[in-house]
PDB file of C-alpha atoms (C1' of nucleotides) in Angstrom:
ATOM      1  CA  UNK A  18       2.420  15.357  -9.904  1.00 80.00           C
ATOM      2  CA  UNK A  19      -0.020  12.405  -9.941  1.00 85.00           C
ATOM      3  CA  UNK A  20       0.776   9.925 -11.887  1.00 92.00           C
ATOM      4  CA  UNK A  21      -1.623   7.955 -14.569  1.00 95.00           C
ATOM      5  CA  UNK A  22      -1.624   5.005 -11.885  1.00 96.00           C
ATOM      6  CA  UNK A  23      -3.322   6.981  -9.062  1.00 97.00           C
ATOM      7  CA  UNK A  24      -5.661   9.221 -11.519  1.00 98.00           C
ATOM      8  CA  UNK A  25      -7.246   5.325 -12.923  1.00 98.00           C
ATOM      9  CA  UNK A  26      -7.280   4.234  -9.807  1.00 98.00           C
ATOM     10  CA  UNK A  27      -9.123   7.035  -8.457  1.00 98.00           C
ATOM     11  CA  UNK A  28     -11.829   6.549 -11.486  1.00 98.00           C
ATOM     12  CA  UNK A  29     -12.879   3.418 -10.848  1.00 97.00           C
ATOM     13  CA  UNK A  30     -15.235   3.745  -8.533  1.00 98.00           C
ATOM     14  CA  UNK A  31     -18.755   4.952  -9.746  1.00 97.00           C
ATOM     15  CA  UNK A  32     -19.197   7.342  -6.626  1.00 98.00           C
ATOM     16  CA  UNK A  33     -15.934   8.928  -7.602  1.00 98.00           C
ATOM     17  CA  UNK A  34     -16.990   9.652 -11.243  1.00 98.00           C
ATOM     18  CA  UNK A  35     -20.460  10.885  -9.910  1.00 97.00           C
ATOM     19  CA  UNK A  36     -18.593  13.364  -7.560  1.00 98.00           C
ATOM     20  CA  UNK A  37     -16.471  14.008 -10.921  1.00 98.00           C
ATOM     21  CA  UNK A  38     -19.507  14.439 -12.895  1.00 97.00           C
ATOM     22  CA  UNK A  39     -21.469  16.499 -10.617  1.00 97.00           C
ATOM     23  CA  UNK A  40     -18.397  19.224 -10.120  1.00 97.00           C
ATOM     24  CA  UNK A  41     -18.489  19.822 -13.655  1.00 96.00           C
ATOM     25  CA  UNK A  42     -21.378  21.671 -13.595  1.00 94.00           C
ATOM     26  CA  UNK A  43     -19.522  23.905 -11.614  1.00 96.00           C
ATOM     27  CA  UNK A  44     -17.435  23.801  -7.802  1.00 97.00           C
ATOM     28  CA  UNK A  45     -19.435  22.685  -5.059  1.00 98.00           C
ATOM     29  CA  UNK A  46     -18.979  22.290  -1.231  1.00 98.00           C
ATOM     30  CA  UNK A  47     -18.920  19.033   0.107  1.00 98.00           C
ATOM     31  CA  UNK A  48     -22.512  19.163   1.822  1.00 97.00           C
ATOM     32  CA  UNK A  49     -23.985  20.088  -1.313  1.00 98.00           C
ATOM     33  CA  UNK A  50     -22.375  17.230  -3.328  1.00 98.00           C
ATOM     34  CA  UNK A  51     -23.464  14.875   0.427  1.00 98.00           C
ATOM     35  CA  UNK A  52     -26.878  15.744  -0.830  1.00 97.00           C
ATOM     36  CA  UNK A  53     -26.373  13.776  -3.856  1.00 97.00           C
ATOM     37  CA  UNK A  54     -25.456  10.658  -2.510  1.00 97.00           C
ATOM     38  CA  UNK A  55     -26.846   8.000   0.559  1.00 97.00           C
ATOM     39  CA  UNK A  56     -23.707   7.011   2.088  1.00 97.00           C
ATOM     40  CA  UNK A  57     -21.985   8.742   5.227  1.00 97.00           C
ATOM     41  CA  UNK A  58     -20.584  11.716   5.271  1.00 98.00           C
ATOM     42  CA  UNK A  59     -17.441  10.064   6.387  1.00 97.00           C
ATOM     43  CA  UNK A  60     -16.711   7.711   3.402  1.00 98.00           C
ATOM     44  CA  UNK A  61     -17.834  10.322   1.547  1.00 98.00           C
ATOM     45  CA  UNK A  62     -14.688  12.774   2.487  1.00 98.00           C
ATOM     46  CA  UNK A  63     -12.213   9.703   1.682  1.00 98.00           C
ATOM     47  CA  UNK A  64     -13.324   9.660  -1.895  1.00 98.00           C
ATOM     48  CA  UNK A  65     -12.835  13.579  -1.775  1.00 98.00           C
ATOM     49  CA  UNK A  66      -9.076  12.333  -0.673  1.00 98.00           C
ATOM     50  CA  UNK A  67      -8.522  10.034  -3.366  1.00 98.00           C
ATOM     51  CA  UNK A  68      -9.987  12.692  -6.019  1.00 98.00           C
ATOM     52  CA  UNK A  69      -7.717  15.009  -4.694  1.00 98.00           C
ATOM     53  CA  UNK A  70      -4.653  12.736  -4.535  1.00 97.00           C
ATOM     54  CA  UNK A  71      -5.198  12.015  -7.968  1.00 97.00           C
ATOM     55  CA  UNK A  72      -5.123  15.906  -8.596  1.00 97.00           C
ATOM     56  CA  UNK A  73      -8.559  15.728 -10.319  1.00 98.00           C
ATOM     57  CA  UNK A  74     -10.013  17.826  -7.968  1.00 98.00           C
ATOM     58  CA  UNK A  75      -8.875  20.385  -5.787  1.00 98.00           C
ATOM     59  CA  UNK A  76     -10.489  22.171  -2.888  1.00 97.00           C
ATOM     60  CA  UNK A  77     -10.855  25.837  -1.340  1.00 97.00           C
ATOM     61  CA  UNK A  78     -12.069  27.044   1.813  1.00 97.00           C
ATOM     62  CA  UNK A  79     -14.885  29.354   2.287  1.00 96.00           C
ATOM     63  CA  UNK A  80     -16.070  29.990   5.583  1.00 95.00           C
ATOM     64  CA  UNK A  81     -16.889  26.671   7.311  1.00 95.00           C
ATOM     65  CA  UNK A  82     -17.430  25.080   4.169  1.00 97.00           C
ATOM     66  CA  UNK A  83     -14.523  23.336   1.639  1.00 98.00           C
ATOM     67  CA  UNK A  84     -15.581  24.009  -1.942  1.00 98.00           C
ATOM     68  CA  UNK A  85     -14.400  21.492  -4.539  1.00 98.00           C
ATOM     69  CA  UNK A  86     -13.209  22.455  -8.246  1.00 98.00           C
ATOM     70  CA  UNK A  87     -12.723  19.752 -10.711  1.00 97.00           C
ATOM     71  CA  UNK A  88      -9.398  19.951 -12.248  1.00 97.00           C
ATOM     72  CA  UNK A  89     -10.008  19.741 -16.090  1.00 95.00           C
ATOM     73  CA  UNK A  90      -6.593  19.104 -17.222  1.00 95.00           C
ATOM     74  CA  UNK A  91      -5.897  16.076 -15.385  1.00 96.00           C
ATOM     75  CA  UNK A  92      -9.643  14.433 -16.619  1.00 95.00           C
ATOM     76  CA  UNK A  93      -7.937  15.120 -20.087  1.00 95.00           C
ATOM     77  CA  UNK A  94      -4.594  13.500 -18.822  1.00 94.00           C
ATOM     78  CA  UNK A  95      -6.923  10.316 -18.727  1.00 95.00           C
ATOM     79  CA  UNK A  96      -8.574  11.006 -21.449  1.00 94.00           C
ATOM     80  CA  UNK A  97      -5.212  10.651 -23.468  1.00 94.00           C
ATOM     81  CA  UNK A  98      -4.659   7.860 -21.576  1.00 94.00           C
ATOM     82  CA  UNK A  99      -7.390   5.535 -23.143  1.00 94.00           C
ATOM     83  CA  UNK A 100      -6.475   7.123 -26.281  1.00 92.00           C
ATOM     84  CA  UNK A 101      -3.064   5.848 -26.508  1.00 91.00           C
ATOM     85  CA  UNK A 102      -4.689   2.636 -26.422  1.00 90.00           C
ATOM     86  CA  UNK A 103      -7.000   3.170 -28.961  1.00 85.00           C
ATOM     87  CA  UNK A 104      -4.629   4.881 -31.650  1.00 75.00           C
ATOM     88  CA  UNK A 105      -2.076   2.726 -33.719  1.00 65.00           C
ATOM     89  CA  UNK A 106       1.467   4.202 -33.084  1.00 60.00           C
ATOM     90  CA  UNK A 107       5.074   2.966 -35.100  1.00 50.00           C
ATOM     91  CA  UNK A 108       6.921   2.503 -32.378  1.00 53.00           C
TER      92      UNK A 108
ATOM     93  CA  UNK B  14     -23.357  -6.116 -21.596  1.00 80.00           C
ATOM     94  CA  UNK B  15     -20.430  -5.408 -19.170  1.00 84.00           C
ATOM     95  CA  UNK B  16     -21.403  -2.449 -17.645  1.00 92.00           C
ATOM     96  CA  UNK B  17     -19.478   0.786 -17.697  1.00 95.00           C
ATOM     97  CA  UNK B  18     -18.316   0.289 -13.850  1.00 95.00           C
ATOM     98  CA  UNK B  19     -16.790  -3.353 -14.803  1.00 97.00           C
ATOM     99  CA  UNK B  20     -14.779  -1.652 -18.035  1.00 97.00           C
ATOM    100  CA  UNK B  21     -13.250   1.336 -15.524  1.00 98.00           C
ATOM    101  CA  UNK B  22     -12.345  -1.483 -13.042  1.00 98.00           C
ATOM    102  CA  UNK B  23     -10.918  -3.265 -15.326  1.00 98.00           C
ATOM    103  CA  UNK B  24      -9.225  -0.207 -16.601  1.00 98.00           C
ATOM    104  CA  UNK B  25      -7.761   0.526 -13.299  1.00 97.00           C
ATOM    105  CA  UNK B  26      -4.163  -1.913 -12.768  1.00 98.00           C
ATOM    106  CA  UNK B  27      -1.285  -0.947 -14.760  1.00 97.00           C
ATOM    107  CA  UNK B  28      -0.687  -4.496 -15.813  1.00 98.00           C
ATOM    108  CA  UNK B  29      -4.544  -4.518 -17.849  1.00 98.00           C
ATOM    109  CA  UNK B  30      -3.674  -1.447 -19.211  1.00 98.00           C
ATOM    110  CA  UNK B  31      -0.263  -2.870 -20.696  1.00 98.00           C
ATOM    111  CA  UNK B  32      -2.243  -5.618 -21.931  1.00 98.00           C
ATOM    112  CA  UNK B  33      -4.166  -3.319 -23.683  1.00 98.00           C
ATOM    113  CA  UNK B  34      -1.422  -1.351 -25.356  1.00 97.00           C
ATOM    114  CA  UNK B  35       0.107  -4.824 -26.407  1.00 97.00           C
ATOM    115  CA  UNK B  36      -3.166  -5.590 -27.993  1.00 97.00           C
ATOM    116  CA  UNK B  37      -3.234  -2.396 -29.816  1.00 96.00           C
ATOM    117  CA  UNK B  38      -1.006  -3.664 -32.637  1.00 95.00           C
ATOM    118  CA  UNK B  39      -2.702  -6.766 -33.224  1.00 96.00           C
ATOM    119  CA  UNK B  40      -4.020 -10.455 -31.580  1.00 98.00           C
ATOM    120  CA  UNK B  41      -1.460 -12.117 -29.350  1.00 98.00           C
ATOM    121  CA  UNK B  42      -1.104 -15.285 -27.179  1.00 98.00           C
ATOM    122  CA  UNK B  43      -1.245 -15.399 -23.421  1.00 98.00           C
ATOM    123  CA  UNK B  44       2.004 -16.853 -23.911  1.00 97.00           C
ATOM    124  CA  UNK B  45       3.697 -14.028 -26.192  1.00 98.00           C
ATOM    125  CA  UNK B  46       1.540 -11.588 -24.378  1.00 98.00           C
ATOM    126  CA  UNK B  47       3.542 -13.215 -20.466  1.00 98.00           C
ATOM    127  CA  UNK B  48       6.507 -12.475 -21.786  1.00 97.00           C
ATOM    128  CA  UNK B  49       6.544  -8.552 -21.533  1.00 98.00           C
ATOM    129  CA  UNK B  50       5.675  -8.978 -17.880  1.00 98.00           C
ATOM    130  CA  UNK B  51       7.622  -9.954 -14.840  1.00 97.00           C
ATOM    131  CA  UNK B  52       4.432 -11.799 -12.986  1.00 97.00           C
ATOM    132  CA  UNK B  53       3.522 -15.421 -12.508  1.00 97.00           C
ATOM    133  CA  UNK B  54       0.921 -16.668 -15.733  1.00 98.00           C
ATOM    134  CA  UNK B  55      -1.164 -18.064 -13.533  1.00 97.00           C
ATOM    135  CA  UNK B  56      -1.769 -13.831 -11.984  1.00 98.00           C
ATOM    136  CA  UNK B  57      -1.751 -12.852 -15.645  1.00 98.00           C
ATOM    137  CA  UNK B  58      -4.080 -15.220 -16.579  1.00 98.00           C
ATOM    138  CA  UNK B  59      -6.299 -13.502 -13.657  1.00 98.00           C
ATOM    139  CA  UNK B  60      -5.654 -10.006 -15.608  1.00 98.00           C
ATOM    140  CA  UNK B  61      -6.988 -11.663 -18.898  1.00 98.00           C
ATOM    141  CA  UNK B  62     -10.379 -12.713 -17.053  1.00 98.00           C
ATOM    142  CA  UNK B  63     -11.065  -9.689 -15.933  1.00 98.00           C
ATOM    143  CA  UNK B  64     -10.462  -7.829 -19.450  1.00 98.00           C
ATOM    144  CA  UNK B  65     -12.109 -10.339 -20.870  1.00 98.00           C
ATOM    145  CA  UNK B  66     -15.693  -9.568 -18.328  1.00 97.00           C
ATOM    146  CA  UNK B  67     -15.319  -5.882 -19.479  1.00 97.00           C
ATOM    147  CA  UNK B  68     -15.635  -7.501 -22.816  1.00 97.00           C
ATOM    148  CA  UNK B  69     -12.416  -5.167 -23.605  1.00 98.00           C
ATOM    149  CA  UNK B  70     -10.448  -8.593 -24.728  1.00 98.00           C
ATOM    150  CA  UNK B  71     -12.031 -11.529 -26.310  1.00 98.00           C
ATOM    151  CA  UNK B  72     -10.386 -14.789 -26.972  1.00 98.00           C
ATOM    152  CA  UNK B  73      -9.729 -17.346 -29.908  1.00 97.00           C
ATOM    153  CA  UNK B  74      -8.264 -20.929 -29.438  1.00 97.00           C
ATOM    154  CA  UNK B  75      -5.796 -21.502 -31.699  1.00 96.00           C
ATOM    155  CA  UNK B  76      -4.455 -24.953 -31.531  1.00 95.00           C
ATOM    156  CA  UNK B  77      -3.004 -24.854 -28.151  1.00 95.00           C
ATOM    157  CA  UNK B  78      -2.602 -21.072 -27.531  1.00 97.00           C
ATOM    158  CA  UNK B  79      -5.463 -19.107 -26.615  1.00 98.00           C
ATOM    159  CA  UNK B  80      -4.913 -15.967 -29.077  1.00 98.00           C
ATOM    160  CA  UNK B  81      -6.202 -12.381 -27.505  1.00 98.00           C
ATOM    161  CA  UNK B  82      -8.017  -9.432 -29.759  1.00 98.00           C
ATOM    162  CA  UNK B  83      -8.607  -6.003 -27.942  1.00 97.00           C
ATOM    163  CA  UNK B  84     -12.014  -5.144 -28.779  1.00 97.00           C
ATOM    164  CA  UNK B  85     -11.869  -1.360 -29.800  1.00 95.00           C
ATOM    165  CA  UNK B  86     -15.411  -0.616 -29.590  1.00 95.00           C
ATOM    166  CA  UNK B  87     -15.686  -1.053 -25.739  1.00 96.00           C
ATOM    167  CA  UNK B  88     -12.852   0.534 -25.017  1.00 95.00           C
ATOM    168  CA  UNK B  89     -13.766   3.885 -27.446  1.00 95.00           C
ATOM    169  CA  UNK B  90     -17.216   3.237 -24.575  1.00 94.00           C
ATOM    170  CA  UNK B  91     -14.726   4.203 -21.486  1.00 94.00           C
ATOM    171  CA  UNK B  92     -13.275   6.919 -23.846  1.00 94.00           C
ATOM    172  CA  UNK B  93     -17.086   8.714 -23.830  1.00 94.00           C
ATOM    173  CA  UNK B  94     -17.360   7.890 -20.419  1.00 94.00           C
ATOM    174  CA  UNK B  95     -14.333  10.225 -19.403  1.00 93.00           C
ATOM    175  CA  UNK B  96     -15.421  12.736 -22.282  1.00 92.00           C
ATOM    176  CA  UNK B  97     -19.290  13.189 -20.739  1.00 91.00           C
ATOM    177  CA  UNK B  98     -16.989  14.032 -17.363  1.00 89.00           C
ATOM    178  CA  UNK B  99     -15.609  17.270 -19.098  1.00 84.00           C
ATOM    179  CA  UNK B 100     -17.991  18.183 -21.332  1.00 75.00           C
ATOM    180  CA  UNK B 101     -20.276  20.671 -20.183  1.00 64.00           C
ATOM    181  CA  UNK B 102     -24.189  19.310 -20.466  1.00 59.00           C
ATOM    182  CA  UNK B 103     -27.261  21.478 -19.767  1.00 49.00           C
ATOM    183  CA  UNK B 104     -29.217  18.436 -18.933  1.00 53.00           C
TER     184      UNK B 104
ATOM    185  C1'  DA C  17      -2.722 -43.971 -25.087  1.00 93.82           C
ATOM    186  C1'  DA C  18       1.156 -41.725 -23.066  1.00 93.82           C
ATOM    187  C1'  DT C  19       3.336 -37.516 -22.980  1.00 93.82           C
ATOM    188  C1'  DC C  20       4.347 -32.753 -23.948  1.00 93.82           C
ATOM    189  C1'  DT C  21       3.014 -27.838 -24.240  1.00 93.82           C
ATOM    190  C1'  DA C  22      -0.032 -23.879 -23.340  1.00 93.82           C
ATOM    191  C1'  DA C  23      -2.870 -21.972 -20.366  1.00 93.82           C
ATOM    192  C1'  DT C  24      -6.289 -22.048 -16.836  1.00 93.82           C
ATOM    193  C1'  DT C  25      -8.566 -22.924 -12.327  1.00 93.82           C
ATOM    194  C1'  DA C  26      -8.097 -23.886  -7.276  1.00 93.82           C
ATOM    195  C1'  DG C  27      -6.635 -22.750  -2.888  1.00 93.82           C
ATOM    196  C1'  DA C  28      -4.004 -19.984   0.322  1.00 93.82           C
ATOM    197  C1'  DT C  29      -2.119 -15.544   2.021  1.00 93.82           C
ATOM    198  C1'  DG C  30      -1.042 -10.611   2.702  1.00 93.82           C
ATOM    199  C1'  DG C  31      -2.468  -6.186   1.710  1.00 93.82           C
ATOM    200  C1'  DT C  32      -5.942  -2.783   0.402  1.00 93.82           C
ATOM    201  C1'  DT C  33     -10.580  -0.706  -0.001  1.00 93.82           C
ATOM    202  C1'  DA C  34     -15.130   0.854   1.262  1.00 93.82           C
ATOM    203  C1'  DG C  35     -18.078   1.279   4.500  1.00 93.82           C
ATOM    204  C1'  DC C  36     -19.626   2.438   9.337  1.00 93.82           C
ATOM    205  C1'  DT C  37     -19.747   5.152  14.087  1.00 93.82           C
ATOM    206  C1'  DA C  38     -17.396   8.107  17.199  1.00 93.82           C
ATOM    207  C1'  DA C  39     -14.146  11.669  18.024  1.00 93.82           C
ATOM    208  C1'  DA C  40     -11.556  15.689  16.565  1.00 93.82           C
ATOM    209  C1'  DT C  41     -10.696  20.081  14.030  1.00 93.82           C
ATOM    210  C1'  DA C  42     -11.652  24.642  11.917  1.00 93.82           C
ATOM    211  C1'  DG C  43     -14.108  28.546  11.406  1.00 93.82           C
ATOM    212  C1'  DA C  44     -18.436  31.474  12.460  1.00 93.82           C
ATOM    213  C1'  DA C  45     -21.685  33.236  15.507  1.00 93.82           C
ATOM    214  C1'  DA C  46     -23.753  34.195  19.962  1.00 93.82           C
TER     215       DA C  46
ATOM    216  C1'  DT D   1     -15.265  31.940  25.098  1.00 93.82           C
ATOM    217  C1'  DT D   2     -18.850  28.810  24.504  1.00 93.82           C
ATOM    218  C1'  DT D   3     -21.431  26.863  21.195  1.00 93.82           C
ATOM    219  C1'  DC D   4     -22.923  25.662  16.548  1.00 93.82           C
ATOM    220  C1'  DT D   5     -22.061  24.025  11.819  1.00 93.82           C
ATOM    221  C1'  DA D   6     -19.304  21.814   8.314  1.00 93.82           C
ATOM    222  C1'  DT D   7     -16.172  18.572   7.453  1.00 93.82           C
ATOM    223  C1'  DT D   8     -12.439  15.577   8.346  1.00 93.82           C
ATOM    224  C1'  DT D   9      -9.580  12.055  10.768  1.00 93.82           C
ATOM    225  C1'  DA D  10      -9.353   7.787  13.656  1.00 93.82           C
ATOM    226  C1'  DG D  11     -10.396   3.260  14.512  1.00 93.82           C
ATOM    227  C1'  DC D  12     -12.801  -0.672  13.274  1.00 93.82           C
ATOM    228  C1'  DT D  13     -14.660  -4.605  10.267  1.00 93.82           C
ATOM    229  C1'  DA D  14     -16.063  -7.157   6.228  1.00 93.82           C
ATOM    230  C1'  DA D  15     -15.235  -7.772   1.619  1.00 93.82           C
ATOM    231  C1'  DC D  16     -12.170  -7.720  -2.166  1.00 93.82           C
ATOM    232  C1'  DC D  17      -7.729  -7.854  -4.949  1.00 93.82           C
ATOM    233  C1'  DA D  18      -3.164  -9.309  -6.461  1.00 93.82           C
ATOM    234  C1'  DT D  19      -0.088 -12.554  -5.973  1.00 93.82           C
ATOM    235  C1'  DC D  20       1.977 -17.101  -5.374  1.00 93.82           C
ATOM    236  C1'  DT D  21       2.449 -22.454  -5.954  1.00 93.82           C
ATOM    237  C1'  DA D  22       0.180 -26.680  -7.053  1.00 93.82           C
ATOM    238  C1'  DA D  23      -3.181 -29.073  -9.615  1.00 93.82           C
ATOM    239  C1'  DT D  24      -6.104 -29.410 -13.672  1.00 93.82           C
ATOM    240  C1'  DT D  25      -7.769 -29.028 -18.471  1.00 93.82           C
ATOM    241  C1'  DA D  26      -7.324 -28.898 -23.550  1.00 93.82           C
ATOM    242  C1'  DG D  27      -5.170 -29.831 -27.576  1.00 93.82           C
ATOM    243  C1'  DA D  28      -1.026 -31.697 -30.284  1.00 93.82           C
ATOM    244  C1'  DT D  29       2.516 -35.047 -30.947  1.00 93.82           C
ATOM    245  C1'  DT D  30       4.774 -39.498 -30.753  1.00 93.82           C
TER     246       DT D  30
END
DNA sequence: AATCTAATTAGATGGTTAGCTAAATAGAAA
DNA sequence: TTTCTATTTAGCTAACCATCTAATTAGATT
């Protein structure tokens, strides 16, 4: 598993959360998500890596192409992250 | 404003989050806040600015001590941010 | 005004990140 | 099996980040 650490890390970078926020329309190969964006393929595929490290994504082969999923559960792992902040606790 | 991208980077170290979660339960000194942490001031005092440019701390002099608040509101902003990433839009 | 306390800013260093181009891999198609 | 397409990995560089110690600032106390 992940760890909170790697998942934050991993969401602080806008291009990352783009990616993020374009996959949840639905999964996408890594071409068609390229299309979105004006930096090299190359640095591209490390974000993919450090999505995927962080579990919030994972990926699938199809042909020639990789196809990426966004992994819901782990955006909610974060999710309940910042929440902890927000929410007085007793203890 | 501080920007969304300046609140997730700021978001992103384990010792700024801690900070935060300190915060939760109420103001505290840079002082009371240093000693839950193992790290020189002067680094901590680095963590501080940068919470403070994401506007997720603000500060208070008080005598001496400079007394911290966690300022919900922006924080609740990085809390939508992750929440537009898993809702669904048809925008 | 000299000194003490609380905290910051300055300056230096080692490690990490984001970006690029070029080279390599994996599968499909000719 | 050669070639084409999609994507990644390798190798590089410039910029940035976290950390430290030393020096400075701001206010309180004597």
């Amino acid at each position: 598993m992940a760890g909170i650490n790697t998942v934050f890390e991993a969401l602080s970078h806008p291009v990352r959360r783009k990616i993020l926020a374009l996959l949840r329309q639905g999964p996408m190969s890594a071409g068609a998500l390229a299309e979105h964006f004006a930096i090299s393929r190359p640095t591209l595929s490390v974000h993919f890596n450090k999505l995927k490290e962080a579990e919030l994504v994972s990926v699938e082969r199809q042909g020639t192409s990789l196809i990426y999923h966004l992994n819901m559960s782990v955006l909610e792992g974060a999710l309940a992250g910042i929440l902890d902040l927000t929410e007085q606790s007793n203890d």
